[in-house]
PDB file of C-alpha atoms and ligand atoms in Angstrom:
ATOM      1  CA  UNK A   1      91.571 136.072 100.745  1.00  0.00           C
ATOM      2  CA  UNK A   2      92.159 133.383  98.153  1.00  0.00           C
ATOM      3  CA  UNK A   3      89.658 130.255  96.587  1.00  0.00           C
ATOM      4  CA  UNK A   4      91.028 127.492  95.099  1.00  0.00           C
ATOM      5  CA  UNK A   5      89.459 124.706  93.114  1.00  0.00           C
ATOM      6  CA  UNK A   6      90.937 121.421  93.534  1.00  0.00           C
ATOM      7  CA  UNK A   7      90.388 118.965  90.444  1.00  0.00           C
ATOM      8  CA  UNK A   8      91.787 115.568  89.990  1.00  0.00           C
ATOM      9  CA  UNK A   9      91.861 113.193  86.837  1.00  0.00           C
ATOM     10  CA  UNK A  10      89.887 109.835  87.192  1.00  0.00           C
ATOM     11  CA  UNK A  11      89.720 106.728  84.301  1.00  0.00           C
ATOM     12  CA  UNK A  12      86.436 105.822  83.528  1.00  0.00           C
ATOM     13  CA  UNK A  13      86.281 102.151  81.682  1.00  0.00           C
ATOM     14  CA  UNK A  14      82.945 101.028  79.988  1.00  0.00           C
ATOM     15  CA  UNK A  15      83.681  97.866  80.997  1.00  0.00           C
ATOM     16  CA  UNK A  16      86.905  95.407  82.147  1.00  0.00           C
ATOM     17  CA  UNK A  17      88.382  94.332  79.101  1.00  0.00           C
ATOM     18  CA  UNK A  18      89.341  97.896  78.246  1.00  0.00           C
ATOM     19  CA  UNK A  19      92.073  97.513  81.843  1.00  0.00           C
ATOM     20  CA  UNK A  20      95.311  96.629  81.732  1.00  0.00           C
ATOM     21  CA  UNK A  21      95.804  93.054  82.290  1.00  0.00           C
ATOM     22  CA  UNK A  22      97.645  93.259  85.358  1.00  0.00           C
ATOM     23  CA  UNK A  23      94.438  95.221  87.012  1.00  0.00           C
ATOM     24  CA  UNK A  24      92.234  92.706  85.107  1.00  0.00           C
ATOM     25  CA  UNK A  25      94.159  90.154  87.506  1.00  0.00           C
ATOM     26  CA  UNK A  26      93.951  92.123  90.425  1.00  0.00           C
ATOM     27  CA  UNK A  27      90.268  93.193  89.930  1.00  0.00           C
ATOM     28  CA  UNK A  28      89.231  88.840  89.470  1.00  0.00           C
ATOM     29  CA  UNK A  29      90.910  88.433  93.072  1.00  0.00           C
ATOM     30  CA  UNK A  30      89.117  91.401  94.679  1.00  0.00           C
ATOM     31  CA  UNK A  31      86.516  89.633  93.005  1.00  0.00           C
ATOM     32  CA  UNK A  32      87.432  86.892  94.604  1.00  0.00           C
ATOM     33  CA  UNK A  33      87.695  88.197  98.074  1.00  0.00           C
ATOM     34  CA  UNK A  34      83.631  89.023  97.743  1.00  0.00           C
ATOM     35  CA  UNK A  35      83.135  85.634  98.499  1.00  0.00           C
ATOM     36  CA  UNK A  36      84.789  85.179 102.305  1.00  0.00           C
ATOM     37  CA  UNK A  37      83.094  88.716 102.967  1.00  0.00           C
ATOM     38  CA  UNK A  38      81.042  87.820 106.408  1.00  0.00           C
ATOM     39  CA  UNK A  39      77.932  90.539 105.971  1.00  0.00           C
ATOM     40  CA  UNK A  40      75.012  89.166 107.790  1.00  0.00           C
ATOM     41  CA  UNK A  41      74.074  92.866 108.616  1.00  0.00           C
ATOM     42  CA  UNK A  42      73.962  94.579 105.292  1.00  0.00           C
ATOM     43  CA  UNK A  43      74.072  91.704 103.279  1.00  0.00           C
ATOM     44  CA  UNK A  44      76.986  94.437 101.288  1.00  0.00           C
ATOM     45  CA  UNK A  45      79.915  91.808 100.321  1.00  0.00           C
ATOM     46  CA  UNK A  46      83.133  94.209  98.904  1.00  0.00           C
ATOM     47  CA  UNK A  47      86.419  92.249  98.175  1.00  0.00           C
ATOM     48  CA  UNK A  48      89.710  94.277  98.172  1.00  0.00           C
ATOM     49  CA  UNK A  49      92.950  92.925  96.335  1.00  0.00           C
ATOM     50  CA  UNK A  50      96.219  95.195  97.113  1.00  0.00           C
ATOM     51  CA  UNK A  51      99.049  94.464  94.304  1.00  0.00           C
ATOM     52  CA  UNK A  52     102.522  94.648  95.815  1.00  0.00           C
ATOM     53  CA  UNK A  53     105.550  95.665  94.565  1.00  0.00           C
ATOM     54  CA  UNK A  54     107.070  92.506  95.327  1.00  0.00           C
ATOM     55  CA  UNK A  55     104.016  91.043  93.261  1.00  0.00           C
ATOM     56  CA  UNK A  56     102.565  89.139  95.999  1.00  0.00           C
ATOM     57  CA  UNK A  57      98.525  90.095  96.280  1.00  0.00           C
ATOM     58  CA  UNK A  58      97.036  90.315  99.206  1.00  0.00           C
ATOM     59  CA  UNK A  59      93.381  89.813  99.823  1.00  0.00           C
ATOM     60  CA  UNK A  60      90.441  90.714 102.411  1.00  0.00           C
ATOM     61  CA  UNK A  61      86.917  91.463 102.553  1.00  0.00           C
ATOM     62  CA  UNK A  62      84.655  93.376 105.249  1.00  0.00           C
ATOM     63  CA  UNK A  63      84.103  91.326 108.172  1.00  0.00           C
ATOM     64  CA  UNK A  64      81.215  92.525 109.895  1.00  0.00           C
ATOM     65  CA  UNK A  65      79.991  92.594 113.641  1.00  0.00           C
ATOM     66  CA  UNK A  66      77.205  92.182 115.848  1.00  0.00           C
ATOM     67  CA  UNK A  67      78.361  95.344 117.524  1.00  0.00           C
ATOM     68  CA  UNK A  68      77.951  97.292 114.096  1.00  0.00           C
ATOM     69  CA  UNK A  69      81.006  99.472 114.621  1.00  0.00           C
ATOM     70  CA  UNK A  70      83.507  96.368 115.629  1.00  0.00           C
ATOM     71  CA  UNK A  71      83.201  95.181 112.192  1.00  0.00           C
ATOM     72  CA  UNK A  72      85.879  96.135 109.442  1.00  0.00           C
ATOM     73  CA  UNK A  73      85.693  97.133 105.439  1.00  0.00           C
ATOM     74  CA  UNK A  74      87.160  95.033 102.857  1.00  0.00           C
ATOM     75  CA  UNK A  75      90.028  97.921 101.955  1.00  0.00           C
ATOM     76  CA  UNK A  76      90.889  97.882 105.589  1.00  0.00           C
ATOM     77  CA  UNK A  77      91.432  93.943 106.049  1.00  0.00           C
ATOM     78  CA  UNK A  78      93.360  93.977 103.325  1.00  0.00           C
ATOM     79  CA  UNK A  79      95.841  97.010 103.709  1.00  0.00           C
ATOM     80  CA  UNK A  80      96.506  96.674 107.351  1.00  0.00           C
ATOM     81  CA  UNK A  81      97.106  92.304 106.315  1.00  0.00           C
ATOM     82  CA  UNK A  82      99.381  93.561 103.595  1.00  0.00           C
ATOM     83  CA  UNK A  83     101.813  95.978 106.235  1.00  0.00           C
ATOM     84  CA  UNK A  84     101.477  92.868 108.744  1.00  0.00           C
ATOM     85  CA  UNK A  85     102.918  90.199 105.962  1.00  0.00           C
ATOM     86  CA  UNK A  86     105.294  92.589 104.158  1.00  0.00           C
ATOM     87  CA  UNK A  87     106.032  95.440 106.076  1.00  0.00           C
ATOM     88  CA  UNK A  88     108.283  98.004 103.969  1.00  0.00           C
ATOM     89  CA  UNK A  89     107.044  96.756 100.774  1.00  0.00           C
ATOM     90  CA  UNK A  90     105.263  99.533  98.527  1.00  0.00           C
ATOM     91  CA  UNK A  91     101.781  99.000  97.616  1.00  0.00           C
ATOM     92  CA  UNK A  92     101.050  99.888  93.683  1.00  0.00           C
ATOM     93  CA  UNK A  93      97.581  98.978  93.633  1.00  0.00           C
ATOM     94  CA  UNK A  94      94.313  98.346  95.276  1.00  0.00           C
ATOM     95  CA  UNK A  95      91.117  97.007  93.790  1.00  0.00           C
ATOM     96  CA  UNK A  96      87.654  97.048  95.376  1.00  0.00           C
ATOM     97  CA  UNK A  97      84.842  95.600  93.943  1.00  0.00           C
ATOM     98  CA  UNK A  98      81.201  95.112  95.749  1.00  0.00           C
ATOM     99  CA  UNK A  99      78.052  93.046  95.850  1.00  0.00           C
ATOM    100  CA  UNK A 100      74.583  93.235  97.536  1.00  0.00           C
ATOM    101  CA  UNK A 101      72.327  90.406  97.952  1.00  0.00           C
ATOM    102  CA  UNK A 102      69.640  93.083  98.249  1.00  0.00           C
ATOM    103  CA  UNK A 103      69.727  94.997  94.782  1.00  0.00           C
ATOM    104  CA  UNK A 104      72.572  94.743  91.628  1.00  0.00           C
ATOM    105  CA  UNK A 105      75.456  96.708  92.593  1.00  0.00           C
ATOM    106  CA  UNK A 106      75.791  98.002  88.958  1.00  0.00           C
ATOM    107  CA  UNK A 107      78.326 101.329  89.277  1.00  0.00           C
ATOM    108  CA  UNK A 108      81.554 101.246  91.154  1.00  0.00           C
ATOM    109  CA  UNK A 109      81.776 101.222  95.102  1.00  0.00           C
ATOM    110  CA  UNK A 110      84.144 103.494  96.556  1.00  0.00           C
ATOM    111  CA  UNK A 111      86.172 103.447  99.571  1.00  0.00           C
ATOM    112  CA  UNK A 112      84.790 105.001 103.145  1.00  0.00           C
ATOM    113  CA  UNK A 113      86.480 108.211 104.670  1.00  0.00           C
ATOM    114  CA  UNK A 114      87.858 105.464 106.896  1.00  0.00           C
ATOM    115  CA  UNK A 115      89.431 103.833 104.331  1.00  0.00           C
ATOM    116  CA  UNK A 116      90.628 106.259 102.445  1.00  0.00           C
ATOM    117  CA  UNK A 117      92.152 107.587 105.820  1.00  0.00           C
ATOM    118  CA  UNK A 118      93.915 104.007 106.544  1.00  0.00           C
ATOM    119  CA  UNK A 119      95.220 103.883 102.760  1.00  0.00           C
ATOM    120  CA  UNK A 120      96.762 107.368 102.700  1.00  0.00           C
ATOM    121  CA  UNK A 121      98.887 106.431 105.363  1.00  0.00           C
ATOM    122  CA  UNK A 122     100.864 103.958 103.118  1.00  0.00           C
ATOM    123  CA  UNK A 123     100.764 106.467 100.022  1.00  0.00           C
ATOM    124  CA  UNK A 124     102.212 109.011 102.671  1.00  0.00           C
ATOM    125  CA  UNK A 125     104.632 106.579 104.243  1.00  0.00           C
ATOM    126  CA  UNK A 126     105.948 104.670 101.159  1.00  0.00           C
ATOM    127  CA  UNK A 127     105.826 108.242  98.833  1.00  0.00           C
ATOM    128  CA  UNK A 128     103.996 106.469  95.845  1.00  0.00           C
ATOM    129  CA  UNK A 129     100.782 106.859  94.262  1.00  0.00           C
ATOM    130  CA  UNK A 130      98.741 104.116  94.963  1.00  0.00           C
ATOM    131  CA  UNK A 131      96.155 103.363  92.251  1.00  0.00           C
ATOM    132  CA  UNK A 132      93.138 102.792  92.759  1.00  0.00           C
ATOM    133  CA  UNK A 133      90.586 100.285  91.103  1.00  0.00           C
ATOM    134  CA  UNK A 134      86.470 100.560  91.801  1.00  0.00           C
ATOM    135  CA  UNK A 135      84.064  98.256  90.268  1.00  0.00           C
ATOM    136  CA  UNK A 136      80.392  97.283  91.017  1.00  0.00           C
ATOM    137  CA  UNK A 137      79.311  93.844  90.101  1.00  0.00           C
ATOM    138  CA  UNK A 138      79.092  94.904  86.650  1.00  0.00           C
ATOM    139  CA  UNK A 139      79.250  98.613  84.608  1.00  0.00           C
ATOM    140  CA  UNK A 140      81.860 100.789  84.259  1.00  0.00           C
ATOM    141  CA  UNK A 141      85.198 100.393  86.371  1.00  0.00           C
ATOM    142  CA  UNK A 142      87.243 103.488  87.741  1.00  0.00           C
ATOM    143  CA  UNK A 143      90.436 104.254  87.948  1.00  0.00           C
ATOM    144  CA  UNK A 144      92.251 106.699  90.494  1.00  0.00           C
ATOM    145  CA  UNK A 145      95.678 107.548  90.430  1.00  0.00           C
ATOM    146  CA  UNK A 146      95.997 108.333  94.213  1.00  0.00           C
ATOM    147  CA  UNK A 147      94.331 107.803  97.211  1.00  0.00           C
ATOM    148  CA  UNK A 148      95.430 111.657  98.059  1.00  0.00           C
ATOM    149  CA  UNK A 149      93.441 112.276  95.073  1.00  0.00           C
ATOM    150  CA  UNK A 150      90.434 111.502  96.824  1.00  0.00           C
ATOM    151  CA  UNK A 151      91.197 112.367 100.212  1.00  0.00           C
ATOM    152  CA  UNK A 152      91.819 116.306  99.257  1.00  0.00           C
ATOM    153  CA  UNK A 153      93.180 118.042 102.546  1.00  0.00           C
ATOM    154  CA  UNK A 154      93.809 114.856 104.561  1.00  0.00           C
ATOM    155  CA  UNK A 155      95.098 114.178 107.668  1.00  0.00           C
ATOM    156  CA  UNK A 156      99.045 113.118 107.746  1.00  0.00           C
ATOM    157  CA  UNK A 157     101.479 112.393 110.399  1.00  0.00           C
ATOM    158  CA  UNK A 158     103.047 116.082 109.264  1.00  0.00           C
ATOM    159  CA  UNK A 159     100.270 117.567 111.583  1.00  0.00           C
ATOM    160  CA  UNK A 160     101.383 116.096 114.396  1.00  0.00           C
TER     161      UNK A 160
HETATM  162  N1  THU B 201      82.236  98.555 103.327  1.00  0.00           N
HETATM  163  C1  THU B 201      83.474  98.194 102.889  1.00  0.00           C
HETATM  164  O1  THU B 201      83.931  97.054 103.078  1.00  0.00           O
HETATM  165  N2  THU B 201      84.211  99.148 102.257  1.00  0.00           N
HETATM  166  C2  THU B 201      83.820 100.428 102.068  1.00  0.00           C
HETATM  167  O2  THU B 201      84.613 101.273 101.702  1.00  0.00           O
HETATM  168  C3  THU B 201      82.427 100.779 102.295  1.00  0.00           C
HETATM  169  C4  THU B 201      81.650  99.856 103.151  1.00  0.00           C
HETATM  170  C5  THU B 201      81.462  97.561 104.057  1.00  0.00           C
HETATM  171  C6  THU B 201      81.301  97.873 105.514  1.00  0.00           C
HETATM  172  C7  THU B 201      80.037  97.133 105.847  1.00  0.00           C
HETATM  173  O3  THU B 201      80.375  95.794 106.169  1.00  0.00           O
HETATM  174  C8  THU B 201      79.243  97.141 104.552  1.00  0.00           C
HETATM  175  O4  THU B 201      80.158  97.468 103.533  1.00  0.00           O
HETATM  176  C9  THU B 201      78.104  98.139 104.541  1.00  0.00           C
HETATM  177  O5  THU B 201      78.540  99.401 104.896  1.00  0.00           O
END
């Protein structure tokens, strides 16, 4: 018999001026992206922004449904719209910031099991880290390296 501990590294910011300004950038268009969330149903609006390595940025934000489970996160509309537009392109980044209209979203939102699912599937396919980016509406941002980082013993096509 054997344990093992699994540990990864995360960045924790106080605040955004302490980011690089390239996730500065990418972080003001997730920001963004809150806006064209449609959230009727948990008034929850998250904006993603996903940084190319091409440098194009590509945007999306949960779209909600009256059928709860039909409706899609933010991470999700914007990964699967960045494969459609530039297939074979690497991803480098992905920022994800949230609001609430219910209470101040003040510590950084983090992606669904879904999501993370969805965006190891491009870390997997393109074999580069993807960082990641999480920020509230306000507080401290964090930085992961990869989205296998936070998907420990994940599902991959290798299983198949
Ligand atoms: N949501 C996201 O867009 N991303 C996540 O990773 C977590 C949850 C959305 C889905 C739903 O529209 C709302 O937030 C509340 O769960």
């Amino acid at each position: 018999m054997q344990k093992q501990k699994l540990s990864f590294e995360l960045t924790i910011f106080d605040g955004l001026a302490e980011l690089l300004k390239e996730d500065q950038d990418l972080i003001a268009k997730a920001v963004g992206a809150r806006k064209n969330a449609y959230a009727p149903y948990s008034n929850f609006q998250v904006g993603a922004a996903v940084l190319m390595e091409n440098g194009e940025v590509v945007i999306g934000s949960n779209q909600e449904n009256a059928s709860y489970p039909s409706g899609l996160c933010a991470e999700r509309v914007a990964v699967f719209q960045a494969g459609a537009l530039y297939p074979g392109v690497q991803i480098k980044a992905v920022a994800i910031t949230a609001t609430s209209k219910n209470h101040v979203v003040d510590s950084p939102a983090a992606p669904c099991g879904n999501c993370r699912q969805s965006m190891l599937e491009y870390e997997t396919k393109q074999k580069k880290p993807i960082k990641l980016i999480l920020m509230g509406e306000t507080g401290k941002v964090i930085q992961c390296n990869s989205i296998a980082d936070i998907l420990p013993l994940g599902f991959d096509s290798s299983f198949l």
